Amino acid sequence: MIMGGEVYLGEPTYTRAWEIGRQLDLQIAAHILSPFGIRPILDDLADGTAGINNNLGLGPDNLFIHMTGMSDKGWQAVKDKGVQVSVAFPIEMNMRHGKPPIIKMQSLGMEPSLSTDVEVTMTADFFTQMRVCMNMQREVVNQMVLEQGDFSPPNQYPTPARVPQHCSRRATCCGSPRSTERSTCGSTRRRARSPRARRPTSSSSTRPRSTWRRSTTYRERWCR
């Protein structure tokens, strides 16, 4: 269960929501983006002086979607406090939320999860999320590389472009609500078969033998 803690609803509303969420030990999610005057609110949260009592701050129980248009101060506090960030690449590029902050997160040594956000606006297909994540990151990095040169040989490619990171990781274990759950999230590595999952000895079984190998449980290989 996740507690909605939208800060653009006003101080009284989000203060009460955050207090209830922390009393119940729930993750608190909020859309943090360029419009709605959210940037100064995040700065207050970074200082621990947000809310009607000026005592709300960030913590590892926060999940922020988008994180577009935020200050360096806010970003540093998000990293230092262990806040989880989820990026909705197609939505941010189509709904004027601002540039998806993948390069900012990589510069801070952070990695996002992926969000579909508004399914009626853009597709909720996660393969599309991964493709757009990779394409957007490559577009920005490649342009940065080109701008280091003078667009004439031999200086048109002065520095090799950075290799994109695992988009499948962002679509799986980076989305676990708590870091302690990441060892059980994902679907790319086979795990030991449960003692209960034994092949029946009866010859009357109609289940194709080839399906037994595919029925074992899996775990994201980068989550360890």
Short mmCIF file of C-alpha atoms in Angstrom, two decimals:
data_model
loop_
_atom_site.label_atom_id
_atom_site.label_comp_id
_atom_site.label_asym_id
_atom_site.label_seq_id
_atom_site.Cartn_x
_atom_site.Cartn_y
_atom_site.Cartn_z
CA MET A 1 0.00 0.00 0.00
CA ILE A 2 1.21 3.51 -0.84
CA MET A 3 0.03 6.78 0.69
CA GLY A 4 -0.71 9.62 -1.71
CA GLY A 5 1.11 12.75 -0.55
CA GLU A 6 0.68 15.28 -3.37
CA VAL A 7 2.32 18.52 -2.29
CA TYR A 8 0.47 20.70 -4.83
CA LEU A 9 -2.79 20.14 -2.89
CA GLY A 10 -1.68 22.65 -0.27
CA GLU A 11 0.16 22.54 3.05
CA PRO A 12 -2.73 21.39 5.27
CA THR A 13 -3.59 18.49 2.95
CA TYR A 14 -0.12 17.13 2.26
CA THR A 15 0.99 17.65 5.87
CA ARG A 16 -1.82 15.44 7.14
CA ALA A 17 -1.25 12.87 4.38
CA TRP A 18 2.46 12.58 5.15
CA GLU A 19 1.80 12.31 8.88
CA ILE A 20 -0.72 9.49 8.38
CA GLY A 21 1.60 7.71 5.96
CA ARG A 22 4.48 7.76 8.41
CA GLN A 23 2.30 6.71 11.32
CA LEU A 24 1.28 3.64 9.31
CA ASP A 25 4.82 3.02 7.98
CA LEU A 26 3.68 3.43 4.35
CA GLN A 27 5.60 4.66 1.37
CA ILE A 28 4.53 8.22 0.48
CA ALA A 29 4.23 8.98 -3.22
CA ALA A 30 4.02 12.40 -4.86
CA HIS A 31 4.27 13.86 -8.36
CA ILE A 32 7.17 16.31 -8.28
CA LEU A 33 7.35 18.28 -11.53
CA SER A 34 8.02 21.67 -13.07
CA PRO A 35 4.50 23.22 -12.94
CA PHE A 36 2.34 24.05 -9.87
CA GLY A 37 5.09 25.83 -7.89
CA ILE A 38 6.52 22.58 -6.54
CA ARG A 39 10.21 23.52 -6.70
CA PRO A 40 10.21 25.75 -3.57
CA ILE A 41 8.17 23.13 -1.72
CA LEU A 42 10.82 20.50 -2.46
CA ASP A 43 13.50 22.92 -1.27
CA ASP A 44 11.62 23.26 2.03
CA LEU A 45 11.37 19.48 2.28
CA ALA A 46 15.11 19.31 1.65
CA ASP A 47 15.63 21.65 4.62
CA GLY A 48 13.15 19.74 6.79
CA THR A 49 10.97 22.84 7.16
CA ALA A 50 7.94 21.96 5.01
CA GLY A 51 4.32 21.57 6.11
CA ILE A 52 2.10 23.65 8.32
CA ASN A 53 4.36 23.01 11.33
CA ASN A 54 7.59 23.53 9.39
CA ASN A 55 8.87 20.11 10.44
CA LEU A 56 8.38 17.86 7.41
CA GLY A 57 11.40 16.52 5.56
CA LEU A 58 12.45 13.88 3.10
CA GLY A 59 13.11 10.24 3.87
CA PRO A 60 13.60 6.80 2.34
CA ASP A 61 9.83 6.30 2.57
CA ASN A 62 9.28 8.85 -0.23
CA LEU A 63 8.62 7.97 -3.86
CA PHE A 64 8.71 10.92 -6.26
CA ILE A 65 7.44 10.63 -9.83
CA HIS A 66 9.02 12.83 -12.55
CA MET A 67 11.41 15.08 -10.54
CA THR A 68 11.58 17.51 -13.45
CA GLY A 69 12.68 21.12 -13.01
CA MET A 70 13.99 20.73 -9.45
CA SER A 71 16.95 22.60 -7.96
CA ASP A 72 20.40 21.12 -7.30
CA LYS A 73 19.67 21.56 -3.60
CA GLY A 74 16.51 19.48 -3.89
CA TRP A 75 18.26 16.79 -5.91
CA GLN A 76 21.11 16.48 -3.45
CA ALA A 77 18.67 16.07 -0.57
CA VAL A 78 16.73 13.44 -2.52
CA LYS A 79 19.92 11.46 -3.00
CA ASP A 80 21.19 11.93 0.56
CA LYS A 81 17.86 10.90 2.13
CA GLY A 82 17.42 7.82 -0.07
CA VAL A 83 14.26 9.01 -1.82
CA GLN A 84 13.18 6.75 -4.68
CA VAL A 85 12.57 8.44 -8.05
CA SER A 86 10.37 7.06 -10.83
CA VAL A 87 10.58 8.62 -14.29
CA ALA A 88 7.74 8.56 -16.85
CA PHE A 89 9.71 9.34 -20.00
CA PRO A 90 6.88 9.41 -22.61
CA ILE A 91 4.54 11.41 -20.37
CA GLU A 92 7.12 14.02 -19.39
CA MET A 93 8.05 14.64 -23.02
CA ASN A 94 4.42 14.91 -24.18
CA MET A 95 2.68 16.71 -21.30
CA ARG A 96 5.18 19.56 -20.78
CA HIS A 97 6.47 18.28 -17.47
CA GLY A 98 10.06 19.09 -18.42
CA LYS A 99 13.05 17.09 -19.57
CA PRO A 100 13.20 13.58 -18.03
CA PRO A 101 16.05 13.83 -15.48
CA ILE A 102 17.98 10.70 -16.50
CA ILE A 103 21.29 12.53 -17.04
CA LYS A 104 20.93 14.36 -13.72
CA MET A 105 20.33 11.08 -11.93
CA GLN A 106 23.30 9.41 -13.60
CA SER A 107 25.53 12.34 -12.59
CA LEU A 108 24.46 11.78 -8.98
CA GLY A 109 24.94 8.02 -9.15
CA MET A 110 21.21 7.37 -8.90
CA GLU A 111 19.01 5.07 -10.95
CA PRO A 112 15.26 5.53 -11.51
CA SER A 113 12.41 3.12 -11.79
CA LEU A 114 10.02 3.54 -14.72
CA SER A 115 6.46 4.87 -14.48
CA THR A 116 3.60 4.82 -16.98
CA ASP A 117 1.81 7.66 -15.12
CA VAL A 118 -1.18 8.66 -17.31
CA GLU A 119 -2.17 5.54 -19.26
CA VAL A 120 -4.90 7.34 -21.22
CA THR A 121 -2.31 9.77 -22.64
CA MET A 122 0.53 7.41 -23.54
CA THR A 123 0.92 3.65 -23.70
CA ALA A 124 1.36 1.66 -20.51
CA ASP A 125 3.44 -0.96 -22.33
CA PHE A 126 6.68 -1.38 -20.40
CA PHE A 127 8.71 -2.31 -23.46
CA THR A 128 7.84 1.13 -24.79
CA GLN A 129 8.90 2.67 -21.47
CA MET A 130 12.29 0.96 -21.73
CA ARG A 131 12.78 1.95 -25.37
CA VAL A 132 11.92 5.61 -24.73
CA CYS A 133 14.17 5.63 -21.66
CA MET A 134 17.12 4.42 -23.73
CA ASN A 135 16.34 6.62 -26.75
CA MET A 136 15.97 9.79 -24.70
CA GLN A 137 19.20 9.14 -22.79
CA ARG A 138 21.11 8.48 -26.00
CA GLU A 139 19.72 11.60 -27.68
CA VAL A 140 20.89 13.85 -24.85
CA VAL A 141 24.30 12.20 -24.41
CA ASN A 142 25.01 12.08 -28.14
CA GLN A 143 24.24 15.79 -28.49
CA MET A 144 26.51 16.56 -25.53
CA VAL A 145 29.29 14.59 -27.23
CA LEU A 146 28.80 16.37 -30.55
CA GLU A 147 28.90 19.79 -28.90
CA GLN A 148 32.36 19.09 -27.48
CA GLY A 149 33.77 19.17 -31.01
CA ASP A 150 33.70 21.70 -33.82
CA PHE A 151 31.60 19.56 -36.19
CA SER A 152 34.59 19.18 -38.55
CA PRO A 153 37.06 16.27 -38.84
CA PRO A 154 39.00 15.20 -36.90
CA ASN A 155 37.19 16.73 -33.92
CA GLN A 156 33.60 15.77 -34.71
CA TYR A 157 33.65 12.93 -32.13
CA PRO A 158 36.05 14.09 -29.39
CA THR A 159 34.78 11.82 -26.59
CA PRO A 160 33.13 8.38 -26.76
CA ALA A 161 29.46 8.39 -25.81
CA ARG A 162 28.47 6.75 -22.55
CA VAL A 163 26.96 3.29 -22.88
CA PRO A 164 23.30 3.18 -21.73
CA GLN A 165 22.55 1.33 -18.52
CA HIS A 166 20.18 -1.60 -18.09
CA CYS A 167 16.66 -0.43 -18.95
CA SER A 168 15.33 -3.83 -17.87
CA ARG A 169 16.67 -3.16 -14.37
CA ARG A 170 14.76 0.10 -14.21
CA ALA A 171 11.60 -1.67 -15.33
CA THR A 172 11.91 -4.38 -12.63
CA CYS A 173 13.86 -4.26 -9.39
CA CYS A 174 14.28 -0.45 -9.31
CA GLY A 175 10.51 -0.24 -8.89
CA SER A 176 10.36 -2.23 -5.64
CA PRO A 177 8.76 -0.12 -2.89
CA ARG A 178 11.49 -0.93 -0.37
CA SER A 179 15.14 -1.72 -1.01
CA THR A 180 14.74 -4.85 1.12
CA GLU A 181 12.25 -6.25 -1.42
CA ARG A 182 14.57 -5.98 -4.42
CA SER A 183 15.91 -9.51 -3.95
CA THR A 184 12.47 -10.87 -4.90
CA CYS A 185 11.60 -8.51 -7.76
CA GLY A 186 12.29 -8.92 -11.45
CA SER A 187 12.20 -11.77 -13.93
CA THR A 188 15.55 -12.42 -15.56
CA ARG A 189 17.40 -14.94 -13.41
CA ARG A 190 16.36 -18.44 -12.49
CA ARG A 191 16.21 -19.21 -8.80
CA ALA A 192 16.37 -22.54 -7.03
CA ARG A 193 13.19 -24.55 -7.50
CA SER A 194 10.90 -24.73 -4.52
CA PRO A 195 10.91 -28.13 -2.75
CA ARG A 196 7.14 -28.26 -3.29
CA ALA A 197 7.43 -27.92 -7.06
CA ARG A 198 8.21 -31.56 -7.85
CA ARG A 199 7.47 -33.34 -11.06
CA PRO A 200 4.60 -35.80 -10.62
CA THR A 201 5.52 -39.45 -10.98
CA SER A 202 2.14 -40.49 -12.25
CA SER A 203 2.05 -41.29 -15.96
CA SER A 204 -1.47 -39.91 -16.11
CA SER A 205 -0.23 -36.31 -15.87
CA THR A 206 -1.29 -34.38 -18.95
CA ARG A 207 1.02 -31.42 -18.33
CA PRO A 208 3.70 -31.20 -21.07
CA ARG A 209 7.12 -31.99 -19.70
CA SER A 210 8.63 -28.98 -21.48
CA THR A 211 6.66 -26.58 -19.25
CA TRP A 212 8.30 -27.68 -16.02
CA ARG A 213 11.54 -25.83 -16.71
CA ARG A 214 9.69 -22.65 -17.61
CA SER A 215 7.59 -22.75 -14.43
CA THR A 216 10.51 -22.17 -12.06
CA THR A 217 10.69 -18.84 -10.30
CA TYR A 218 13.08 -16.11 -11.39
CA ARG A 219 14.83 -13.14 -9.88
CA GLU A 220 16.31 -9.99 -11.31
CA ARG A 221 20.03 -10.68 -11.62
CA TRP A 222 21.16 -7.14 -10.81
CA CYS A 223 19.23 -6.87 -7.53
CA ARG A 224 21.74 -8.59 -5.31
#
